[in-house]
Amino acid sequence: MVEVRDLHKSYKVGKMLFPALRGISTTIGDGEFTAIAGPSGSGKTTLLNIIGCLDVPTKGKVLINNMDTGQLSTKEKAALRKKEIGFVFQTFNLIPVLSAFENVELPLILLDMPAAEKKERVVNILKEVGLEEFIGRRPNEMSGGQQQRVAIARALVKGPSMVLADEPTANLDSTTATEILKLMKELNEKLKTTFVFSTHDFLVMDFATRLIKLRDGKITKDETK
Amino acid sequence: MKILLLAWRNVFRHKRRTLITAAAISVGLGAMVMSNTLMNGMDKIASWNIINYETGHFEIFASGYYREEGMFPLDTIIDDPEPLLAIVRDIKGISGVTERVKFPARVNNGIDEFPVLAIGIDLNTEFDVFKTNKTVVTGHFIEKPDDILIGTELANTMEVDEGSVLTIITRDKYGTYNAYDFIVAGLITTEHPLFDANAVIMDINVTQELLSLGKGVTELNIRIRDESKVPDMKEVIQSKVGADYEVYTYKELYASIFEVSGIKRVGQLMIALVVVIIAAVGIINTMLMAVMERIPEIGTLKAMGFQNHDIVKMFLYEGGIIGIFGSLLGCLYGLLLSLYIVFVGIDLSSVFDSSDLGYPLKFVLKGTIDPALVLLVFVFGVIVSVLVTLWPVRRATKLQPVDALRHV
C-alpha cells in the first residue's frame, strides 16, 4: 500500500521556484490498477518519481507499506527499488547492447538468486508478455510495442509489489497501446501487482480501475470504477 | 559477471572508437617493450665484451693502483703474481685466472705515431679467462716474443698489415724511454671498439722486459663458472687475497657504462610514459563520451536499484577492457619489433664509424627480451586504463536517477 500525505514539490527554474505538486494526499491500495491523468505540467511524472524513490519531495511524505521513504538513505532507497518497485518508461529505456532476455534479466543480477531460477523467471515472464520467440533479439530489432513488452517484463521479473509506468503508451500507436494496456491489466489481475501509471491518453484512462486526475499539481478528481 | 558482460558489450558499441583508443595506448607500451629490449641487448653485449676481452669477471690490483688506474702507475703493481695466482686458483668456483700488464704506449709505423693501450698477455693462461684467441681475422695469434696483434681499425688507420714492422715506444717503470720493434702477427676484430681501434696485444714476458717490471703485472683477471655469483664471489676472493690487494667486479670497473645505461633506461621510460599519459587522456575522453551519451541508461539502471558502485564497476570494467586490448596490442607490437632486434639486430657500424657512443660494443646490436618487463608493461597499461577511468565515472555517480532519466 502506498500512502501519499500532503506532498509538495517545487523545482528551481533559474531564480524562480516552480511548484510541480501542491499538496497531494491519496492512498493506493495493493493490486490497484490506477491511472494518474492530467495535462502536461500537471505533476504526473513528478508524483510517480517521488513514489518510486527517484526524487524527493519538498514537503510531505510517501509511505510504502507503512515505511516512510523520506527517512531512507540513498542506499536504502536503491534497495527498495531493487526489490519492490518496477519501472516502465515512455521511451522504453532498454539497454541497446543487450538482448530481450538480457534486458529482462538485468534487475535480477542485483538479487541473490540461483542462475537457474533467474533463467526460469525471465523465460516465464517473456512468455507472459508474448515474446518467447524474441528472447535473443536486441531492442533495435523489435517494434515499439515489442520493446515496451520487454520493458514491462523487466519491471515485473523480480516480482515487485508495484509497477510505476510513466506514460507507457505515449510512443505507441493506438492498436499497440491497447494491446499493451490489455497486457498490463491481465498481469495486474493475474500477479496482483499494483500498477500506477501516468497518462494524458483517454484510452489509457478507460482501462484504469481507478482514475486520479491532476491539474497544476493538485488532485481535481479521484474516482474508482 | 553480468556487469562484465554489459561492460564488454558497451565497449564494442563503438568499435572504431575503442580501437583508436586502444591503439593510442599501445604506442607507448610497445615503445616501452622495444626500448627495454634494446637496452637489455646493449647491456648484454657490453657486458660480454668487457668480460671476454677486457676484465674477466674480476680484476685484482695491488692496493692503490685502481685509484690511479688512468695514470698506469707502474710503482703500485703486483710485484710477484705467482703466490696470488696460486691462492686465486684454489678458490672454489673460479674457472680461470690470468695476468696482464696494461700500459700506455705510442706505436710508430715509420711515418706516423699513434697513442695506444698496450696489453701484455700471458699466453699460457689468457684463454682460461678471455676469448682473444677467437678474434684473429688475418694472420695468426702471438707465437714469438716479437709478435703483436693489432685491431683491424688501427691497422687501417696506420695503413699496416700482417707482417708489417711497428715500433712500440713507452717509458719503463723508472721513467726511461724504451722502444722495441715488433712484427704484426695478426689483425683482430672484436665487437669492442677499444680493442679494434686502440689496442696492441703482445706477450707478457716482452712487456715486462720493456717496462723493467721483472715478474710484476698490473692486474690479475678472473673468470668464474657462474656469472650470477659475481656479487657473492667478490667478498670471497677479497677475503682470500687479503688487504694488500683490491678486487673489483667488471660492473664496478665499468660503473660509468652501467650508470649511463640506467640513466638511458630512465630517459626512454620517461618518453614512453609521456606517450602513455597522452594515450590515457584519450581513454579519459572516450570514457567521458561513454558516460555522457549513456546518462539516460545510467538513470534506468539506478531506477532498477543499481547503486553507484555497480555503475562505477561497469565503467571501470570498460576502461579495463580497453586497457587490456591496448596493452595486448602494445606488448604484441613491442614484441614483434623486439624479435626483429633479437634475431636481425640493428646495424651500428655506420654509427661507430663516425663516432664513439661510449659503449663497448659495435657492429650489429642485438636485443634481449625481458619477459618479466613485458608482463609488467601489460599490467601497467591495464592499471593506468582503469585508474584514468575513475575521473570520468565520477560524473555518473553524481547523477540523481531522476535527473539522469530526464537527460536528453
PDB file of C-alpha atoms in Angstrom, chain B residues 42 257 260 264 348 351-352 355-361:
ATOM      1  CA  MET B  42      73.218  -3.140 -25.323  1.00  0.00           C
ATOM      2  CA  ILE B 257      78.766   2.434 -18.556  1.00  0.00           C
ATOM      3  CA  VAL B 260      74.759   5.639 -18.191  1.00  0.00           C
ATOM      4  CA  LYS B 264      69.231   5.976 -20.614  1.00  0.00           C
ATOM      5  CA  LEU B 348      75.514   0.176 -35.728  1.00  0.00           C
ATOM      6  CA  VAL B 351      77.257   4.967 -36.290  1.00  0.00           C
ATOM      7  CA  PHE B 352      80.530   3.744 -34.788  1.00  0.00           C
ATOM      8  CA  SER B 355      81.524   8.462 -33.551  1.00  0.00           C
ATOM      9  CA  ASP B 356      82.096   6.639 -30.306  1.00  0.00           C
ATOM     10  CA  LEU B 357      78.922   6.311 -28.264  1.00  0.00           C
ATOM     11  CA  GLY B 358      80.957   5.484 -25.185  1.00  0.00           C
ATOM     12  CA  TYR B 359      79.639   1.937 -25.206  1.00  0.00           C
ATOM     13  CA  PRO B 360      81.907  -1.092 -25.517  1.00  0.00           C
ATOM     14  CA  LEU B 361      80.011  -2.544 -28.458  1.00  0.00           C
TER      15      LEU B 361
END
